[in-house]
PDB file of C-alpha atoms in Angstrom:
ATOM      1  CA  UNK V   1    -170.692  94.807  62.166  1.00 56.00           C
ATOM      2  CA  UNK V   2    -172.132  98.157  62.880  1.00 57.00           C
ATOM      3  CA  UNK V   3    -169.809  98.918  65.854  1.00 56.00           C
ATOM      4  CA  UNK V   4    -166.628  98.208  63.979  1.00 60.00           C
ATOM      5  CA  UNK V   5    -167.822 100.473  61.061  1.00 71.00           C
ATOM      6  CA  UNK V   6    -168.423 103.341  63.466  1.00 69.00           C
ATOM      7  CA  UNK V   7    -165.084 102.979  65.005  1.00 71.00           C
ATOM      8  CA  UNK V   8    -163.416 102.889  61.705  1.00 72.00           C
ATOM      9  CA  UNK V   9    -165.295 105.945  60.517  1.00 71.00           C
ATOM     10  CA  UNK V  10    -164.044 107.732  63.640  1.00 72.00           C
ATOM     11  CA  UNK V  11    -160.493 106.594  63.341  1.00 76.00           C
ATOM     12  CA  UNK V  12    -158.650 105.493  60.181  1.00 78.00           C
ATOM     13  CA  UNK V  13    -161.214 106.684  57.669  1.00 80.00           C
ATOM     14  CA  UNK V  14    -161.403 110.050  59.428  1.00 82.00           C
ATOM     15  CA  UNK V  15    -157.596 110.412  59.446  1.00 81.00           C
ATOM     16  CA  UNK V  16    -157.454 109.571  55.753  1.00 84.00           C
ATOM     17  CA  UNK V  17    -160.118 112.224  54.863  1.00 84.00           C
ATOM     18  CA  UNK V  18    -158.007 114.737  56.723  1.00 85.00           C
ATOM     19  CA  UNK V  19    -154.921 113.765  54.835  1.00 89.00           C
ATOM     20  CA  UNK V  20    -153.248 112.701  58.091  1.00 84.00           C
ATOM     21  CA  UNK V  21    -153.397 108.823  57.716  1.00 81.00           C
ATOM     22  CA  UNK V  22    -149.552 108.753  57.940  1.00 84.00           C
ATOM     23  CA  UNK V  23    -149.576 109.850  61.531  1.00 81.00           C
ATOM     24  CA  UNK V  24    -153.083 109.466  63.185  1.00 79.00           C
ATOM     25  CA  UNK V  25    -156.019 107.107  63.079  1.00 77.00           C
ATOM     26  CA  UNK V  26    -154.106 103.806  63.283  1.00 75.00           C
ATOM     27  CA  UNK V  27    -152.440 101.758  65.787  1.00 73.00           C
ATOM     28  CA  UNK V  28    -148.893 101.115  64.397  1.00 76.00           C
ATOM     29  CA  UNK V  29    -145.275 102.094  65.068  1.00 80.00           C
ATOM     30  CA  UNK V  30    -144.626 105.847  64.581  1.00 78.00           C
ATOM     31  CA  UNK V  31    -148.241 106.984  64.747  1.00 77.00           C
ATOM     32  CA  UNK V  32    -149.523 109.323  67.482  1.00 79.00           C
ATOM     33  CA  UNK V  33    -150.891 107.127  70.186  1.00 71.00           C
ATOM     34  CA  UNK V  34    -154.251 108.167  71.680  1.00 80.00           C
ATOM     35  CA  UNK V  35    -155.891 104.875  72.699  1.00 82.00           C
ATOM     36  CA  UNK V  36    -158.989 103.871  74.466  1.00 84.00           C
ATOM     37  CA  UNK V  37    -158.992 100.248  75.622  1.00 87.00           C
ATOM     38  CA  UNK V  38    -162.430  98.684  76.252  1.00 87.00           C
ATOM     39  CA  UNK V  39    -163.326  95.439  78.048  1.00 90.00           C
ATOM     40  CA  UNK V  40    -166.439  94.635  76.003  1.00 88.00           C
ATOM     41  CA  UNK V  41    -167.526  94.727  72.382  1.00 83.00           C
ATOM     42  CA  UNK V  42    -168.731  98.172  71.462  1.00 80.00           C
ATOM     43  CA  UNK V  43    -170.756  96.624  68.639  1.00 78.00           C
ATOM     44  CA  UNK V  44    -172.804  94.953  71.184  1.00 84.00           C
ATOM     45  CA  UNK V  45    -173.137  97.719  73.615  1.00 84.00           C
ATOM     46  CA  UNK V  46    -172.052 101.284  72.756  1.00 81.00           C
ATOM     47  CA  UNK V  47    -172.275 102.190  76.472  1.00 88.00           C
ATOM     48  CA  UNK V  48    -168.833 100.519  76.943  1.00 86.00           C
ATOM     49  CA  UNK V  49    -167.281 103.747  75.825  1.00 83.00           C
ATOM     50  CA  UNK V  50    -168.695 105.328  79.066  1.00 86.00           C
ATOM     51  CA  UNK V  51    -166.311 103.249  81.338  1.00 86.00           C
ATOM     52  CA  UNK V  52    -163.166 102.356  79.456  1.00 87.00           C
ATOM     53  CA  UNK V  53    -160.644  99.867  80.875  1.00 89.00           C
ATOM     54  CA  UNK V  54    -157.731 102.147  80.016  1.00 88.00           C
ATOM     55  CA  UNK V  55    -156.861 105.555  78.375  1.00 88.00           C
ATOM     56  CA  UNK V  56    -153.632 106.372  76.730  1.00 87.00           C
ATOM     57  CA  UNK V  57    -152.803 109.995  75.541  1.00 84.00           C
ATOM     58  CA  UNK V  58    -149.689 110.396  73.284  1.00 80.00           C
ATOM     59  CA  UNK V  59    -148.582 106.952  74.363  1.00 78.00           C
ATOM     60  CA  UNK V  60    -148.815 107.452  78.201  1.00 84.00           C
ATOM     61  CA  UNK V  61    -151.378 105.952  80.527  1.00 87.00           C
ATOM     62  CA  UNK V  62    -153.834 108.462  81.889  1.00 87.00           C
ATOM     63  CA  UNK V  63    -155.050 107.465  85.357  1.00 73.00           C
ATOM     64  CA  UNK V  64    -157.379 110.494  86.080  1.00 70.00           C
ATOM     65  CA  UNK V  65    -159.980 110.603  83.430  1.00 61.00           C
ATOM     66  CA  UNK V  66    -163.678 111.300  83.440  1.00 59.00           C
ATOM     67  CA  UNK V  67    -165.995 109.688  81.138  1.00 52.00           C
TER      68      UNK V  67
END
């Protein structure tokens, strides 16, 4: 699926390319946690990124964000 490939390229693969895969680009214990939660499939509609369900920065919920 194209949407998943784009997300992988922007996260885990990018972190590996930068030599930082041990701490960024993945959702796992000990990794830095910036997270965007979506309520629809971005592979079906990329516009879902414009209105995320939740945003977390360094593991903390962000309540004031503009997209």
